[in-house]
Amino acid sequence: MNLGSSPATGLFVRLRAWAEQFPDRPAHVAASVGTTATVRLTYRELLARAGAVAGYLRRQLPDDGSPVIVLGHKEPEMLAGFLGAVGSGHPYIPLDDSLPAQRVASVAAAANTALTLTPELIASLPPDPDAELTSPRPAAPFYIIFTSGSTGEPKGVVITAECLDAFLDWMLGEHAFVAGAETFLNQAPFSFDLSVMDLYLSIATGGTLYSVTRREIGDFKQLFRALDEARLTAWVSTPSFAQLCLAERSFGAGRLPEMRRFLFCGETLLPDTAKRLLDRFPDGEVWNTYGPTEATVATTSVRITPALLAPGGPLPIGRPRPGTRMYLRDDYGSVSSGGERGEMIIAGPNVSPGYLGRPDLTDAVFFEEDDGCRAYRTGDWGRWRDGLLYFEGRQDGQIKLHGYRIELADIEENLLALDAVRDCAVVPVTRHGAVQFLAAFVVPVQIPGTDAAHTEAADQLRAELAARLPVYMLPRKIYLQSLLPMTANGKADRRLLSELAANGGAAPHP
Ligand code: AMP
């Protein structure tokens, strides 16, 4: 079939084509949140529901391109909300309903939006067969994803239709997906840009998006029941999630016979994970992709082969997509050459125009190249070796925990906002190069006198923090002490604190 359109700017051309060609093919399947029933949304229904959302938004909002929050989990209405928003000229902000109300409110304030679509609201909308779904202009914001910000407030990365086209055109060119025959795993919440890979590759190819919900992810039995039912052909997840599945010995081609591709992004892919997948899925391909939300999901990719695994060292993140340049800058800002380490810079059409309503944050990391191309300083260290890029960690306090991007300063700022906290440091505890959990060292206004009071005060802090931060950002351990150990230049000694937390957290200054 001649798709005749780019996947993002021509989204509705494709969607209508699929709805005509196979109206009853499921566009989305997910376990119904809160029950054990699976819910399916066909292409015909998706188009109709997106139209109902677009009609509703046109009645509710001026035609000003203002963003709309879509707040839920993996309900099929979420997709209708995203497409209906875009089709009526509004970018959407996907938020997971596990977020505390305060964080949702701070996103709404930052985006200056009062309109929130929920699955319940979307389900209640009457059909609107006359509603138009209008294709977005290339420069129009398509979605805005909020990520952890070091100021304690999340920041909104604006992604235009042009950015999304650049990403999807590349992925569609690199992988021979079969139109109307793919089923993509959706593991990441829609609020995390990894989900953009599965969601829009699925829609672009007339595929089925199969969502596993947080309830299934938290229960191995339910998870594997879903995976048995899903008949997945393409796996999109963080490496951590695949590692979790590999703990089940039957996770392999016998159980998932149609699986052809594993697409990873968001954190380091360990050689052991890739090797075990290639062993268990002899006909499957394993791909490592890399990129920040600010450059639309992923910018580099590489297929992991036995030859790449043979030397036994870290795996590469690959080569940039055609049409996007990547280069390295050393500590002094000059372009690194040879095999020198440097900060990875991305310049190309997939780079975001910046952070929503925050020119200050935008100017700090985005800039224009001499040829007018948008560029982004990633804050990631990288190195070229044999024509491939290797990721070598962060320059700052941003970490990845199970694929979630977290600014440690975001947690610290939110701790400092609590009345009982005088000072604090949050540190990652790492094993085999991957963060295992976070620990907070807190200097309280008043040190509790007994062990029981210590535990109670730490629990209280955790509860107060939970009202402000997503659950994945909550430190597993909170230690109270009268002082933080300092380095020679007067900063909290994070290395020492990390070691203490790894060894059970005995405080040096009780
Ligand atoms: P996010 O914006 O949530 O996608 O996080 C982007 C950050 O995740 C990057 O700046 C890297 O620090 C890290 N990251 C993404 N992909 C990879 C990868 N394949 N290997 C190692 N780190 C990665």
mmCIF file with all atom_site columns, N, CA and C and ligand atoms in Angstrom, residues 147 192-194 264-269 288-294 297 317 378 380 391 393-394 398 400 403-405, ligand 1:
data_model
loop_
_atom_site.group_PDB
_atom_site.id
_atom_site.type_symbol
_atom_site.label_atom_id
_atom_site.label_alt_id
_atom_site.label_comp_id
_atom_site.label_asym_id
_atom_site.label_entity_id
_atom_site.label_seq_id
_atom_site.pdbx_PDB_ins_code
_atom_site.Cartn_x
_atom_site.Cartn_y
_atom_site.Cartn_z
_atom_site.occupancy
_atom_site.B_iso_or_equiv
_atom_site.pdbx_formal_charge
_atom_site.auth_seq_id
_atom_site.auth_comp_id
_atom_site.auth_asym_id
_atom_site.auth_atom_id
_atom_site.pdbx_PDB_model_num
ATOM   1   N N   . THR A 1 147 ? 9.959  15.904 32.131 1.00 0.00 ? 147 THR A N   1
ATOM   2   C CA  . THR A 1 147 ? 10.972 15.059 32.768 1.00 0.00 ? 147 THR A CA  1
ATOM   3   C C   . THR A 1 147 ? 11.445 15.757 34.043 1.00 0.00 ? 147 THR A C   1
ATOM   4   N N   . PHE A 1 192 ? 6.552  8.535  29.574 1.00 0.00 ? 192 PHE A N   1
ATOM   5   C CA  . PHE A 1 192 ? 7.989  8.329  29.354 1.00 0.00 ? 192 PHE A CA  1
ATOM   6   C C   . PHE A 1 192 ? 8.168  8.182  27.839 1.00 0.00 ? 192 PHE A C   1
ATOM   7   N N   . ASP A 1 193 ? 9.117  8.889  27.247 1.00 0.00 ? 193 ASP A N   1
ATOM   8   C CA  . ASP A 1 193 ? 9.125  8.963  25.778 1.00 0.00 ? 193 ASP A CA  1
ATOM   9   C C   . ASP A 1 193 ? 9.509  7.668  25.089 1.00 0.00 ? 193 ASP A C   1
ATOM   10  N N   . LEU A 1 194 ? 9.986  6.677  25.835 1.00 0.00 ? 194 LEU A N   1
ATOM   11  C CA  . LEU A 1 194 ? 10.216 5.369  25.223 1.00 0.00 ? 194 LEU A CA  1
ATOM   12  C C   . LEU A 1 194 ? 8.907  4.844  24.611 1.00 0.00 ? 194 LEU A C   1
ATOM   13  N N   . PHE A 1 264 ? 15.726 -1.609 22.368 1.00 0.00 ? 264 PHE A N   1
ATOM   14  C CA  . PHE A 1 264 ? 15.964 -1.070 23.704 1.00 0.00 ? 264 PHE A CA  1
ATOM   15  C C   . PHE A 1 264 ? 16.389 0.383  23.634 1.00 0.00 ? 264 PHE A C   1
ATOM   16  N N   . CYS A 1 265 ? 16.015 1.113  24.672 1.00 0.00 ? 265 CYS A N   1
ATOM   17  C CA  . CYS A 1 265 ? 16.467 2.497  24.787 1.00 0.00 ? 265 CYS A CA  1
ATOM   18  C C   . CYS A 1 265 ? 16.317 2.907  26.240 1.00 0.00 ? 265 CYS A C   1
ATOM   19  N N   . GLY A 1 266 ? 16.966 4.014  26.593 1.00 0.00 ? 266 GLY A N   1
ATOM   20  C CA  . GLY A 1 266 ? 16.689 4.627  27.885 1.00 0.00 ? 266 GLY A CA  1
ATOM   21  C C   . GLY A 1 266 ? 17.730 4.386  28.948 1.00 0.00 ? 266 GLY A C   1
ATOM   22  N N   . GLU A 1 267 ? 18.530 3.345  28.836 1.00 0.00 ? 267 GLU A N   1
ATOM   23  C CA  . GLU A 1 267 ? 19.563 3.068  29.841 1.00 0.00 ? 267 GLU A CA  1
ATOM   24  C C   . GLU A 1 267 ? 20.539 2.069  29.237 1.00 0.00 ? 267 GLU A C   1
ATOM   25  N N   . THR A 1 268 ? 21.611 1.815  29.961 1.00 0.00 ? 268 THR A N   1
ATOM   26  C CA  . THR A 1 268 ? 22.658 0.930  29.454 1.00 0.00 ? 268 THR A CA  1
ATOM   27  C C   . THR A 1 268 ? 22.122 -0.487 29.216 1.00 0.00 ? 268 THR A C   1
ATOM   28  N N   . LEU A 1 269 ? 22.401 -0.987 28.029 1.00 0.00 ? 269 LEU A N   1
ATOM   29  C CA  . LEU A 1 269 ? 22.083 -2.391 27.730 1.00 0.00 ? 269 LEU A CA  1
ATOM   30  C C   . LEU A 1 269 ? 23.317 -3.207 28.099 1.00 0.00 ? 269 LEU A C   1
ATOM   31  N N   . ASN A 1 288 ? 20.286 -1.901 20.280 1.00 0.00 ? 288 ASN A N   1
ATOM   32  C CA  . ASN A 1 288 ? 20.464 -0.894 21.324 1.00 0.00 ? 288 ASN A CA  1
ATOM   33  C C   . ASN A 1 288 ? 20.265 0.458  20.676 1.00 0.00 ? 288 ASN A C   1
ATOM   34  N N   . THR A 1 289 ? 19.374 1.279  21.211 1.00 0.00 ? 289 THR A N   1
ATOM   35  C CA  . THR A 1 289 ? 19.239 2.642  20.719 1.00 0.00 ? 289 THR A CA  1
ATOM   36  C C   . THR A 1 289 ? 19.465 3.585  21.894 1.00 0.00 ? 289 THR A C   1
ATOM   37  N N   . TYR A 1 290 ? 19.902 4.790  21.566 1.00 0.00 ? 290 TYR A N   1
ATOM   38  C CA  . TYR A 1 290 ? 20.238 5.771  22.601 1.00 0.00 ? 290 TYR A CA  1
ATOM   39  C C   . TYR A 1 290 ? 19.653 7.123  22.232 1.00 0.00 ? 290 TYR A C   1
ATOM   40  N N   . GLY A 1 291 ? 19.203 7.843  23.219 1.00 0.00 ? 291 GLY A N   1
ATOM   41  C CA  . GLY A 1 291 ? 18.838 9.234  22.969 1.00 0.00 ? 291 GLY A CA  1
ATOM   42  C C   . GLY A 1 291 ? 18.073 9.828  24.126 1.00 0.00 ? 291 GLY A C   1
ATOM   43  N N   . PRO A 1 292 ? 18.178 11.149 24.288 1.00 0.00 ? 292 PRO A N   1
ATOM   44  C CA  . PRO A 1 292 ? 17.390 11.832 25.309 1.00 0.00 ? 292 PRO A CA  1
ATOM   45  C C   . PRO A 1 292 ? 16.016 12.244 24.764 1.00 0.00 ? 292 PRO A C   1
ATOM   46  N N   . THR A 1 293 ? 15.065 12.462 25.652 1.00 0.00 ? 293 THR A N   1
ATOM   47  C CA  . THR A 1 293 ? 13.732 12.950 25.277 1.00 0.00 ? 293 THR A CA  1
ATOM   48  C C   . THR A 1 293 ? 13.864 14.194 24.393 1.00 0.00 ? 293 THR A C   1
ATOM   49  N N   . GLU A 1 294 ? 14.868 15.032 24.679 1.00 0.00 ? 294 GLU A N   1
ATOM   50  C CA  . GLU A 1 294 ? 15.070 16.298 23.963 1.00 0.00 ? 294 GLU A CA  1
ATOM   51  C C   . GLU A 1 294 ? 15.398 16.093 22.487 1.00 0.00 ? 294 GLU A C   1
ATOM   52  N N   . VAL A 1 297 ? 13.084 10.568 21.500 1.00 0.00 ? 297 VAL A N   1
ATOM   53  C CA  . VAL A 1 297 ? 13.195 9.134  21.803 1.00 0.00 ? 297 VAL A CA  1
ATOM   54  C C   . VAL A 1 297 ? 14.598 8.567  21.613 1.00 0.00 ? 297 VAL A C   1
ATOM   55  N N   . ILE A 1 317 ? 26.446 2.256  21.628 1.00 0.00 ? 317 ILE A N   1
ATOM   56  C CA  . ILE A 1 317 ? 25.087 2.754  21.389 1.00 0.00 ? 317 ILE A CA  1
ATOM   57  C C   . ILE A 1 317 ? 24.866 2.978  19.894 1.00 0.00 ? 317 ILE A C   1
ATOM   58  N N   . THR A 1 378 ? 23.865 17.043 25.428 1.00 0.00 ? 378 THR A N   1
ATOM   59  C CA  . THR A 1 378 ? 23.166 15.972 26.150 1.00 0.00 ? 378 THR A CA  1
ATOM   60  C C   . THR A 1 378 ? 23.551 15.867 27.628 1.00 0.00 ? 378 THR A C   1
ATOM   61  N N   . ASP A 1 380 ? 25.766 13.871 28.429 1.00 0.00 ? 380 ASP A N   1
ATOM   62  C CA  . ASP A 1 380 ? 26.255 12.481 28.459 1.00 0.00 ? 380 ASP A CA  1
ATOM   63  C C   . ASP A 1 380 ? 27.680 12.442 27.931 1.00 0.00 ? 380 ASP A C   1
ATOM   64  N N   . PHE A 1 391 ? 28.552 5.032  25.199 1.00 0.00 ? 391 PHE A N   1
ATOM   65  C CA  . PHE A 1 391 ? 28.068 5.904  26.269 1.00 0.00 ? 391 PHE A CA  1
ATOM   66  C C   . PHE A 1 391 ? 28.961 5.699  27.484 1.00 0.00 ? 391 PHE A C   1
ATOM   67  N N   . GLY A 1 393 ? 28.559 7.498  30.668 1.00 0.00 ? 393 GLY A N   1
ATOM   68  C CA  . GLY A 1 393 ? 28.041 8.079  31.909 1.00 0.00 ? 393 GLY A CA  1
ATOM   69  C C   . GLY A 1 393 ? 27.640 9.537  31.771 1.00 0.00 ? 393 GLY A C   1
ATOM   70  N N   . ARG A 1 394 ? 27.231 10.110 32.894 1.00 0.00 ? 394 ARG A N   1
ATOM   71  C CA  . ARG A 1 394 ? 26.708 11.476 32.915 1.00 0.00 ? 394 ARG A CA  1
ATOM   72  C C   . ARG A 1 394 ? 27.741 12.452 33.448 1.00 0.00 ? 394 ARG A C   1
ATOM   73  N N   . GLN A 1 398 ? 22.181 13.618 37.042 1.00 0.00 ? 398 GLN A N   1
ATOM   74  C CA  . GLN A 1 398 ? 21.021 12.911 36.474 1.00 0.00 ? 398 GLN A CA  1
ATOM   75  C C   . GLN A 1 398 ? 21.328 11.423 36.450 1.00 0.00 ? 398 GLN A C   1
ATOM   76  N N   . LYS A 1 400 ? 19.663 7.175  35.947 1.00 0.00 ? 400 LYS A N   1
ATOM   77  C CA  . LYS A 1 400 ? 18.582 6.332  35.447 1.00 0.00 ? 400 LYS A CA  1
ATOM   78  C C   . LYS A 1 400 ? 18.342 5.225  36.457 1.00 0.00 ? 400 LYS A C   1
ATOM   79  N N   . GLY A 1 403 ? 15.359 2.640  34.111 1.00 0.00 ? 403 GLY A N   1
ATOM   80  C CA  . GLY A 1 403 ? 14.983 3.353  32.884 1.00 0.00 ? 403 GLY A CA  1
ATOM   81  C C   . GLY A 1 403 ? 14.372 4.718  33.140 1.00 0.00 ? 403 GLY A C   1
ATOM   82  N N   . TYR A 1 404 ? 14.002 5.028  34.369 1.00 0.00 ? 404 TYR A N   1
ATOM   83  C CA  . TYR A 1 404 ? 13.410 6.341  34.660 1.00 0.00 ? 404 TYR A CA  1
ATOM   84  C C   . TYR A 1 404 ? 14.506 7.379  34.842 1.00 0.00 ? 404 TYR A C   1
ATOM   85  N N   . ARG A 1 405 ? 14.291 8.527  34.215 1.00 0.00 ? 405 ARG A N   1
ATOM   86  C CA  . ARG A 1 405 ? 15.273 9.618  34.304 1.00 0.00 ? 405 ARG A CA  1
ATOM   87  C C   . ARG A 1 405 ? 14.979 10.443 35.549 1.00 0.00 ? 405 ARG A C   1
HETATM 88  P P1  . AMP B 2 .   ? 15.293 9.998  28.666 1.00 0.00 ? 1   AMP B P1  1
HETATM 89  O O1  . AMP B 2 .   ? 15.186 11.444 28.326 1.00 0.00 ? 1   AMP B O1  1
HETATM 90  O O2  . AMP B 2 .   ? 14.407 9.576  29.782 1.00 0.00 ? 1   AMP B O2  1
HETATM 91  O O3  . AMP B 2 .   ? 15.114 9.124  27.453 1.00 0.00 ? 1   AMP B O3  1
HETATM 92  O O4  . AMP B 2 .   ? 16.766 9.765  29.190 1.00 0.00 ? 1   AMP B O4  1
HETATM 93  C C1  . AMP B 2 .   ? 17.851 10.086 28.372 1.00 0.00 ? 1   AMP B C1  1
HETATM 94  C C2  . AMP B 2 .   ? 19.124 9.642  29.011 1.00 0.00 ? 1   AMP B C2  1
HETATM 95  O O5  . AMP B 2 .   ? 19.107 8.234  29.237 1.00 0.00 ? 1   AMP B O5  1
HETATM 96  C C3  . AMP B 2 .   ? 20.317 9.872  28.116 1.00 0.00 ? 1   AMP B C3  1
HETATM 97  O O6  . AMP B 2 .   ? 20.753 11.203 28.169 1.00 0.00 ? 1   AMP B O6  1
HETATM 98  C C4  . AMP B 2 .   ? 21.310 8.867  28.681 1.00 0.00 ? 1   AMP B C4  1
HETATM 99  O O7  . AMP B 2 .   ? 21.906 9.371  29.853 1.00 0.00 ? 1   AMP B O7  1
HETATM 100 C C5  . AMP B 2 .   ? 20.406 7.687  29.043 1.00 0.00 ? 1   AMP B C5  1
HETATM 101 N N1  . AMP B 2 .   ? 20.325 6.708  27.944 1.00 0.00 ? 1   AMP B N1  1
HETATM 102 C C6  . AMP B 2 .   ? 19.407 6.661  26.967 1.00 0.00 ? 1   AMP B C6  1
HETATM 103 N N2  . AMP B 2 .   ? 19.637 5.602  26.156 1.00 0.00 ? 1   AMP B N2  1
HETATM 104 C C7  . AMP B 2 .   ? 20.732 4.982  26.619 1.00 0.00 ? 1   AMP B C7  1
HETATM 105 C C8  . AMP B 2 .   ? 21.489 3.830  26.202 1.00 0.00 ? 1   AMP B C8  1
HETATM 106 N N3  . AMP B 2 .   ? 21.147 3.090  25.166 1.00 0.00 ? 1   AMP B N3  1
HETATM 107 N N4  . AMP B 2 .   ? 22.580 3.501  26.924 1.00 0.00 ? 1   AMP B N4  1
HETATM 108 C C9  . AMP B 2 .   ? 22.949 4.232  28.006 1.00 0.00 ? 1   AMP B C9  1
HETATM 109 N N5  . AMP B 2 .   ? 22.279 5.319  28.453 1.00 0.00 ? 1   AMP B N5  1
HETATM 110 C C10 . AMP B 2 .   ? 21.174 5.689  27.767 1.00 0.00 ? 1   AMP B C10 1
#
